[in-house]
mmCIF file of C-alpha atoms and ligand atoms in Angstrom:
data_model
loop_
_atom_site.group_PDB
_atom_site.id
_atom_site.type_symbol
_atom_site.label_atom_id
_atom_site.label_comp_id
_atom_site.label_asym_id
_atom_site.label_seq_id
_atom_site.Cartn_x
_atom_site.Cartn_y
_atom_site.Cartn_z
ATOM 1 C CA MET R 12 -0.099 -0.109 -0.139
ATOM 2 C CA PHE R 13 1.315 3.486 -1.142
ATOM 3 C CA THR R 14 0.388 6.829 0.618
ATOM 4 C CA LEU R 15 0.303 9.884 -1.429
ATOM 5 C CA ALA R 16 0.733 13.612 -0.640
ATOM 6 C CA SER R 17 1.830 16.604 -2.616
ATOM 7 C CA ALA R 18 3.640 19.818 -1.997
ATOM 8 C CA SER R 19 2.720 22.821 -4.125
ATOM 9 C CA GLY R 20 1.270 20.335 -6.791
ATOM 10 C CA ASN R 21 4.239 18.177 -6.938
ATOM 11 C CA SER R 22 2.817 14.808 -6.147
ATOM 12 C CA PHE R 23 4.491 11.609 -4.616
ATOM 13 C CA ALA R 24 3.953 8.151 -3.471
ATOM 14 C CA TYR R 25 5.450 6.944 -0.165
ATOM 15 C CA ALA R 26 6.057 3.413 1.107
ATOM 16 C CA TRP R 27 6.881 2.348 4.732
ATOM 17 C CA ASP R 28 7.652 -1.221 3.886
ATOM 18 C CA PRO R 29 10.786 -2.448 1.926
ATOM 19 C CA LEU R 30 10.481 -2.507 -1.968
ATOM 20 C CA PRO R 31 11.049 -5.831 -3.321
ATOM 21 C CA GLY R 32 13.250 -5.357 -6.465
ATOM 22 C CA GLY R 33 14.370 -1.899 -5.319
ATOM 23 C CA GLY R 34 12.859 1.577 -5.416
ATOM 24 C CA ALA R 35 14.012 2.474 -8.913
ATOM 25 C CA ALA R 36 11.786 -0.227 -10.513
ATOM 26 C CA TRP R 37 8.726 0.475 -8.204
ATOM 27 C CA ALA R 38 9.071 4.452 -9.303
ATOM 28 C CA ARG R 39 9.198 3.551 -12.757
ATOM 29 C CA ALA R 40 6.080 1.183 -12.352
ATOM 30 C CA VAL R 41 4.008 3.351 -9.959
ATOM 31 C CA CYS R 42 4.941 7.089 -11.106
ATOM 32 C CA PRO R 43 4.223 7.601 -14.963
ATOM 33 C CA GLY R 44 0.589 6.400 -15.204
ATOM 34 C CA ARG R 45 -0.555 8.119 -11.991
ATOM 35 C CA ASN R 46 1.218 11.755 -12.684
ATOM 36 C CA LEU R 47 3.532 11.267 -9.806
ATOM 37 C CA ASP R 48 6.896 12.974 -9.473
ATOM 38 C CA GLY R 49 8.550 10.348 -7.568
ATOM 39 C CA LEU R 50 8.476 7.729 -4.991
ATOM 40 C CA PHE R 51 9.865 7.687 -1.258
ATOM 41 C CA LEU R 52 10.842 5.011 0.982
ATOM 42 C CA LEU R 53 10.164 5.991 4.658
ATOM 43 C CA ALA R 54 11.865 4.190 7.746
ATOM 44 C CA ARG R 55 11.003 4.741 11.350
ATOM 45 C CA PRO R 56 14.488 4.928 13.001
ATOM 46 C CA ALA R 57 15.536 4.367 16.383
ATOM 47 C CA ALA R 58 14.382 6.589 19.112
ATOM 48 C CA GLY R 59 16.121 9.994 18.859
ATOM 49 C CA ALA R 60 17.884 9.416 15.397
ATOM 50 C CA PRO R 61 16.862 11.161 12.388
ATOM 51 C CA TRP R 62 13.984 10.192 10.183
ATOM 52 C CA VAL R 63 15.043 8.553 7.092
ATOM 53 C CA LEU R 64 13.801 9.241 3.382
ATOM 54 C CA GLU R 65 15.019 7.706 0.450
ATOM 55 C CA HIS R 66 13.675 9.235 -3.021
ATOM 56 C CA TRP R 67 13.474 8.108 -6.702
ATOM 57 C CA ASP R 68 12.352 10.188 -9.492
ATOM 58 C CA ALA R 69 9.740 8.929 -11.961
ATOM 59 C CA ASP R 70 12.376 7.488 -14.039
ATOM 60 C CA GLY R 71 14.089 5.533 -11.034
ATOM 61 C CA ALA R 72 17.051 8.022 -10.696
ATOM 62 C CA SER R 73 17.858 8.476 -7.092
ATOM 63 C CA THR R 74 18.036 12.075 -6.218
ATOM 64 C CA PHE R 75 17.379 14.684 -3.785
ATOM 65 C CA CYS R 76 13.790 16.113 -4.009
ATOM 66 C CA SER R 77 12.935 19.033 -1.807
ATOM 67 C CA ASN R 78 8.977 19.098 -2.436
ATOM 68 C CA GLY R 79 8.671 15.360 -1.848
ATOM 69 C CA THR R 80 10.729 15.607 1.468
ATOM 70 C CA ARG R 81 8.586 18.253 2.443
ATOM 71 C CA ALA R 82 5.329 16.698 1.568
ATOM 72 C CA ALA R 83 6.586 13.580 3.667
ATOM 73 C CA LEU R 84 5.233 15.431 6.654
ATOM 74 C CA ALA R 85 1.904 15.178 5.318
ATOM 75 C CA VAL R 86 2.103 11.332 5.494
ATOM 76 C CA PRO R 87 0.260 9.824 8.405
ATOM 77 C CA GLY R 88 2.851 8.381 10.737
ATOM 78 C CA ALA R 89 5.076 11.064 9.987
ATOM 79 C CA PRO R 90 6.871 12.788 13.005
ATOM 80 C CA PRO R 91 4.571 15.157 14.620
ATOM 81 C CA GLY R 92 7.491 17.701 16.000
ATOM 82 C CA MET R 93 7.739 21.314 14.902
ATOM 83 C CA GLU R 94 11.317 20.674 13.502
ATOM 84 C CA VAL R 95 12.260 17.415 11.959
ATOM 85 C CA GLU R 96 15.801 16.254 10.992
ATOM 86 C CA VAL R 97 15.551 13.669 8.211
ATOM 87 C CA LEU R 98 18.194 11.851 6.132
ATOM 88 C CA SER R 99 17.146 12.376 2.602
ATOM 89 C CA ASN R 100 19.370 10.365 0.423
ATOM 90 C CA GLY R 101 22.053 10.265 3.083
ATOM 91 C CA GLU R 102 22.146 14.045 3.623
ATOM 92 C CA PRO R 103 20.807 15.597 6.883
ATOM 93 C CA ILE R 104 17.893 18.061 6.220
ATOM 94 C CA ARG R 105 15.671 20.132 8.463
ATOM 95 C CA LEU R 106 12.022 20.484 8.155
ATOM 96 C CA ARG R 107 9.873 22.935 10.040
ATOM 97 C CA ARG R 108 6.100 23.054 10.218
ATOM 98 C CA GLU R 109 4.501 26.677 9.696
ATOM 99 C CA GLY R 110 0.562 25.773 9.991
ATOM 100 C CA ALA R 111 -0.322 24.176 6.858
ATOM 101 C CA ASP R 112 2.992 24.612 5.268
ATOM 102 C CA VAL R 113 6.270 22.910 5.580
ATOM 103 C CA ALA R 114 9.623 24.554 5.246
ATOM 104 C CA ILE R 115 12.667 22.848 4.075
ATOM 105 C CA ARG R 116 16.229 24.024 4.782
ATOM 106 C CA MET R 117 18.079 23.434 1.562
ATOM 107 C CA PRO R 118 21.576 21.725 1.321
ATOM 108 C CA SER R 119 24.479 24.217 1.527
ATOM 109 C CA GLY R 120 27.333 22.118 1.991
ATOM 110 C CA PRO R 121 30.245 21.121 -0.558
ATOM 111 C CA GLY R 122 28.706 20.803 -3.991
ATOM 112 C CA THR R 123 26.153 23.049 -3.645
ATOM 113 C CA GLY R 124 25.857 26.837 -5.034
ATOM 114 C CA PHE R 125 26.322 28.556 -8.290
ATOM 115 C CA ARG R 126 28.801 27.655 -11.052
ATOM 116 C CA PRO R 127 29.332 28.756 -14.595
ATOM 117 C CA PHE R 128 27.080 27.011 -17.123
ATOM 118 C CA PRO R 129 29.690 25.128 -19.105
ATOM 119 C CA ALA R 130 28.725 26.452 -22.517
ATOM 120 C CA PRO R 131 27.656 30.026 -24.010
ATOM 121 C CA LEU R 132 24.023 30.679 -23.238
ATOM 122 C CA GLU R 133 21.619 33.486 -24.457
ATOM 123 C CA GLY R 134 19.995 35.923 -21.992
ATOM 124 C CA PRO R 135 20.125 36.396 -18.328
ATOM 125 C CA HIS R 136 20.838 32.857 -16.602
ATOM 126 C CA ALA R 137 22.101 31.066 -13.645
ATOM 127 C CA PHE R 138 23.226 27.301 -12.976
ATOM 128 C CA GLY R 139 23.372 26.164 -9.583
ATOM 129 C CA TRP R 140 23.386 22.789 -7.732
ATOM 130 C CA VAL R 141 21.386 22.123 -4.650
ATOM 131 C CA GLY R 142 21.486 18.146 -4.432
ATOM 132 C CA ASN R 143 20.672 18.299 -8.244
ATOM 133 C CA PRO R 144 21.401 20.549 -11.074
ATOM 134 C CA GLN R 145 19.226 23.689 -11.776
ATOM 135 C CA LEU R 146 19.464 25.842 -14.615
ATOM 136 C CA VAL R 147 17.345 29.353 -14.220
ATOM 137 C CA LEU R 148 16.470 31.585 -17.163
ATOM 138 C CA GLU R 149 15.068 35.064 -16.984
ATOM 139 C CA ARG R 150 12.639 35.550 -19.822
ATOM 140 C CA ALA R 151 9.580 37.986 -20.408
ATOM 141 C CA GLY R 152 6.038 36.463 -20.809
ATOM 142 C CA VAL R 153 6.803 33.243 -18.869
ATOM 143 C CA ALA R 154 3.033 32.390 -18.548
ATOM 144 C CA ALA R 155 2.592 32.108 -22.252
ATOM 145 C CA LEU R 156 6.091 30.605 -23.058
ATOM 146 C CA ASP R 157 6.309 27.440 -24.939
ATOM 147 C CA LEU R 158 8.435 25.648 -22.342
ATOM 148 C CA GLY R 159 8.012 22.248 -24.222
ATOM 149 C CA ARG R 160 10.278 23.924 -27.055
ATOM 150 C CA LEU R 161 12.655 25.821 -25.033
ATOM 151 C CA ALA R 162 13.500 23.476 -22.129
ATOM 152 C CA PRO R 163 14.203 19.912 -23.829
ATOM 153 C CA PRO R 164 17.505 21.013 -25.615
ATOM 154 C CA LEU R 165 18.845 22.808 -22.443
ATOM 155 C CA ARG R 166 17.532 19.607 -20.291
ATOM 156 C CA ASN R 167 19.493 17.493 -22.511
ATOM 157 C CA HIS R 168 22.533 20.000 -23.194
ATOM 158 C CA PRO R 169 25.551 18.159 -24.377
ATOM 159 C CA ALA R 170 27.949 20.194 -22.337
ATOM 160 C CA LEU R 171 26.301 18.457 -19.268
ATOM 161 C CA PRO R 172 26.339 14.804 -18.781
ATOM 162 C CA GLY R 173 23.305 13.738 -16.948
ATOM 163 C CA GLY R 174 21.506 17.048 -18.214
ATOM 164 C CA THR R 175 19.730 19.418 -15.935
ATOM 165 C CA ASN R 176 16.468 20.711 -14.642
ATOM 166 C CA VAL R 177 15.257 23.900 -16.259
ATOM 167 C CA ASN R 178 13.463 26.850 -14.633
ATOM 168 C CA VAL R 179 12.099 29.924 -16.400
ATOM 169 C CA LEU R 180 11.358 33.001 -14.259
ATOM 170 C CA GLU R 181 10.048 36.464 -14.729
ATOM 171 C CA VAL R 182 10.129 39.046 -12.014
ATOM 172 C CA LEU R 183 6.470 40.688 -11.450
ATOM 173 C CA GLU R 184 7.509 43.259 -8.708
ATOM 174 C CA PRO R 185 10.347 43.207 -6.086
ATOM 175 C CA GLY R 186 10.171 40.225 -3.867
ATOM 176 C CA THR R 187 7.828 38.572 -6.423
ATOM 177 C CA ALA R 188 8.426 36.231 -9.452
ATOM 178 C CA ARG R 189 6.565 34.030 -11.867
ATOM 179 C CA ILE R 190 8.445 30.567 -12.266
ATOM 180 C CA ARG R 191 7.806 27.529 -14.417
ATOM 181 C CA SER R 192 9.838 24.269 -14.338
ATOM 182 C CA TRP R 193 11.018 21.360 -16.650
ATOM 183 C CA GLU R 194 12.258 18.534 -14.451
ATOM 184 C CA ARG R 195 14.595 15.941 -15.421
ATOM 185 C CA GLY R 196 13.320 12.503 -14.250
ATOM 186 C CA VAL R 197 9.695 13.462 -15.177
ATOM 187 C CA GLU R 198 10.771 14.805 -18.459
ATOM 188 C CA GLY R 199 8.166 17.564 -18.528
ATOM 189 C CA GLU R 200 6.926 20.536 -16.887
ATOM 190 C CA THR R 201 5.817 19.955 -13.227
ATOM 191 C CA PRO R 202 3.535 22.060 -11.086
ATOM 192 C CA CYS R 203 6.777 23.047 -9.009
ATOM 193 C CA CYS R 204 10.165 22.305 -8.531
ATOM 194 C CA GLY R 205 11.218 22.932 -5.063
ATOM 195 C CA THR R 206 14.978 22.658 -5.740
ATOM 196 C CA GLY R 207 14.394 24.816 -8.805
ATOM 197 C CA CYS R 208 12.759 27.483 -6.890
ATOM 198 C CA ALA R 209 15.280 27.553 -4.176
ATOM 199 C CA VAL R 210 18.051 28.333 -6.729
ATOM 200 C CA ALA R 211 15.808 30.740 -8.360
ATOM 201 C CA GLY R 212 15.057 32.447 -5.211
ATOM 202 C CA ALA R 213 19.134 32.526 -4.305
ATOM 203 C CA TRP R 214 19.765 33.867 -7.607
ATOM 204 C CA LEU R 215 17.338 36.595 -7.380
ATOM 205 C CA ALA R 216 18.692 37.332 -3.950
ATOM 206 C CA ARG R 217 22.246 37.825 -5.177
ATOM 207 C CA ARG R 218 21.017 40.293 -7.847
ATOM 208 C CA THR R 219 18.782 42.355 -6.043
ATOM 209 C CA GLY R 220 19.664 42.110 -2.478
ATOM 210 C CA ILE R 221 16.100 41.234 -1.509
ATOM 211 C CA ARG R 222 16.462 38.191 0.749
ATOM 212 C CA ALA R 223 12.735 36.934 0.546
ATOM 213 C CA TRP R 224 10.824 35.751 -2.449
ATOM 214 C CA ARG R 225 7.538 34.703 -3.252
ATOM 215 C CA LEU R 226 7.638 32.410 -6.253
ATOM 216 C CA LEU R 227 4.436 31.889 -8.197
ATOM 217 C CA ALA R 228 4.304 28.336 -9.735
ATOM 218 C CA PRO R 229 1.643 26.675 -11.579
ATOM 219 C CA GLY R 230 1.184 24.487 -8.498
ATOM 220 C CA GLY R 231 0.935 27.464 -6.169
ATOM 221 C CA ALA R 232 3.010 30.129 -4.340
ATOM 222 C CA VAL R 233 6.227 29.200 -2.512
ATOM 223 C CA ALA R 234 8.361 31.351 -0.399
ATOM 224 C CA VAL R 235 12.253 31.211 -0.459
ATOM 225 C CA THR R 236 14.319 33.071 1.935
ATOM 226 C CA VAL R 237 18.132 33.249 1.446
ATOM 227 C CA GLU R 238 21.011 34.275 3.344
ATOM 228 C CA PRO R 239 23.738 34.388 0.576
ATOM 229 C CA GLU R 240 27.338 33.348 1.259
ATOM 230 C CA GLY R 241 30.147 33.383 -1.530
ATOM 231 C CA GLU R 242 29.167 31.423 -4.661
ATOM 232 C CA GLY R 243 26.094 29.889 -2.854
ATOM 233 C CA TRP R 244 24.044 30.481 0.517
ATOM 234 C CA ARG R 245 24.720 29.878 4.074
ATOM 235 C CA GLU R 246 20.802 29.509 4.908
ATOM 236 C CA LEU R 247 18.346 28.723 2.061
ATOM 237 C CA TRP R 248 14.772 27.855 3.033
ATOM 238 C CA LEU R 249 11.654 26.984 0.866
ATOM 239 C CA SER R 250 8.352 26.920 2.306
ATOM 240 C CA GLY R 251 4.769 26.017 0.888
ATOM 241 C CA PRO R 252 1.685 23.752 1.394
ATOM 242 C CA VAL R 253 1.741 20.165 1.561
ATOM 243 C CA VAL R 254 -1.513 18.034 1.354
ATOM 244 C CA ALA R 255 -2.248 14.177 2.100
ATOM 245 C CA GLN R 256 -3.903 12.573 -0.785
ATOM 246 C CA GLY R 257 -5.023 9.040 0.396
ATOM 247 C CA THR R 258 -3.543 5.775 -0.339
ATOM 248 C CA PHE R 259 -3.446 3.484 -3.296
ATOM 249 C CA ASP R 260 -2.658 -0.530 -3.631
ATOM 250 C CA PRO R 261 -0.514 -1.064 -6.722
ATOM 251 C CA GLY R 262 -1.803 -4.700 -6.857
ATOM 252 C CA PRO R 263 0.420 -7.951 -6.477
ATOM 253 C CA SER R 264 1.454 -8.373 -9.853
ATOM 254 C CA LEU R 265 3.038 -4.980 -10.522
ATOM 255 C CA LEU R 266 6.833 -6.214 -10.978
ATOM 256 C CA SER R 267 6.094 -9.608 -12.324
HETATM 257 N N1 LIG L 519 11.020 17.979 -7.794
HETATM 258 C C1 LIG L 519 12.154 18.240 -6.983
HETATM 259 C C2 LIG L 519 13.462 17.812 -7.761
HETATM 260 C C3 LIG L 519 13.427 16.516 -8.268
HETATM 261 C C4 LIG L 519 14.966 16.253 -8.586
HETATM 262 C C5 LIG L 519 15.181 16.390 -9.979
HETATM 263 N N2 LIG L 519 14.106 16.240 -11.176
HETATM 264 C C6 LIG L 519 16.454 15.922 -10.675
HETATM 265 O O1 LIG L 519 16.643 16.173 -11.651
HETATM 266 O O2 LIG L 519 17.244 15.516 -9.889
HETATM 267 C C7 LIG L 519 12.165 19.214 -5.934
HETATM 268 O O3 LIG L 519 10.947 19.592 -5.725
HETATM 269 O O4 LIG L 519 13.013 19.414 -5.453
#
């Protein structure tokens, strides 16, 4: 039996029990047909130890996913505390409940932050890593943009083995921007990419000095607060609503 939950329109399946055959195969089996962006395996740790989350994208790739980590707090049986430390793909991550919202502290250690995009690109852009690669472009008229035409060549850019997620933003007023995201692993536009929004907010903070951004994604608004440091950030939090969405039984013959 799987539980469903979503964060800012990004939807995920959660399992408490071991997944025979491995999480990657289950993610490929259960996600695409149900419009799910990924699968998590949750483990109740020993008393006092961090809660443990493991994640696979819909294509079975193991990667960090901030929205799915946030939405895990909507799953019945999740830790009830105000602040929770989880091990998500092996890395300690903090989650904080804020009423109906859950905030996540993004990774800020080695390997995170901004770096040059390894090929010439037109227009204002930034490339950052926050557990996964995020390209952010600034363009006018984001709502009407043909993302299905713009994003795939960048997502599969030959200069980037493994490719990248692609986000396009437009500043609407100081502290508010519209954003749309095309995600690796799902291979399409998603309602909201948390890590993409986090890198976008960090880039906007670097450029403008405004450290709190409201990003309007198709799945809803998320809040990003940033304390920039060097080529990255000292603190980077993303916050937005999370919702439980019931359960489903994939059936006994799923992987046979
Ligand atoms: N939707 C996620 C990010 C998922 C990972 C990504 N597709 C990748 O390329 O690794 C989020 O909300 O953070």
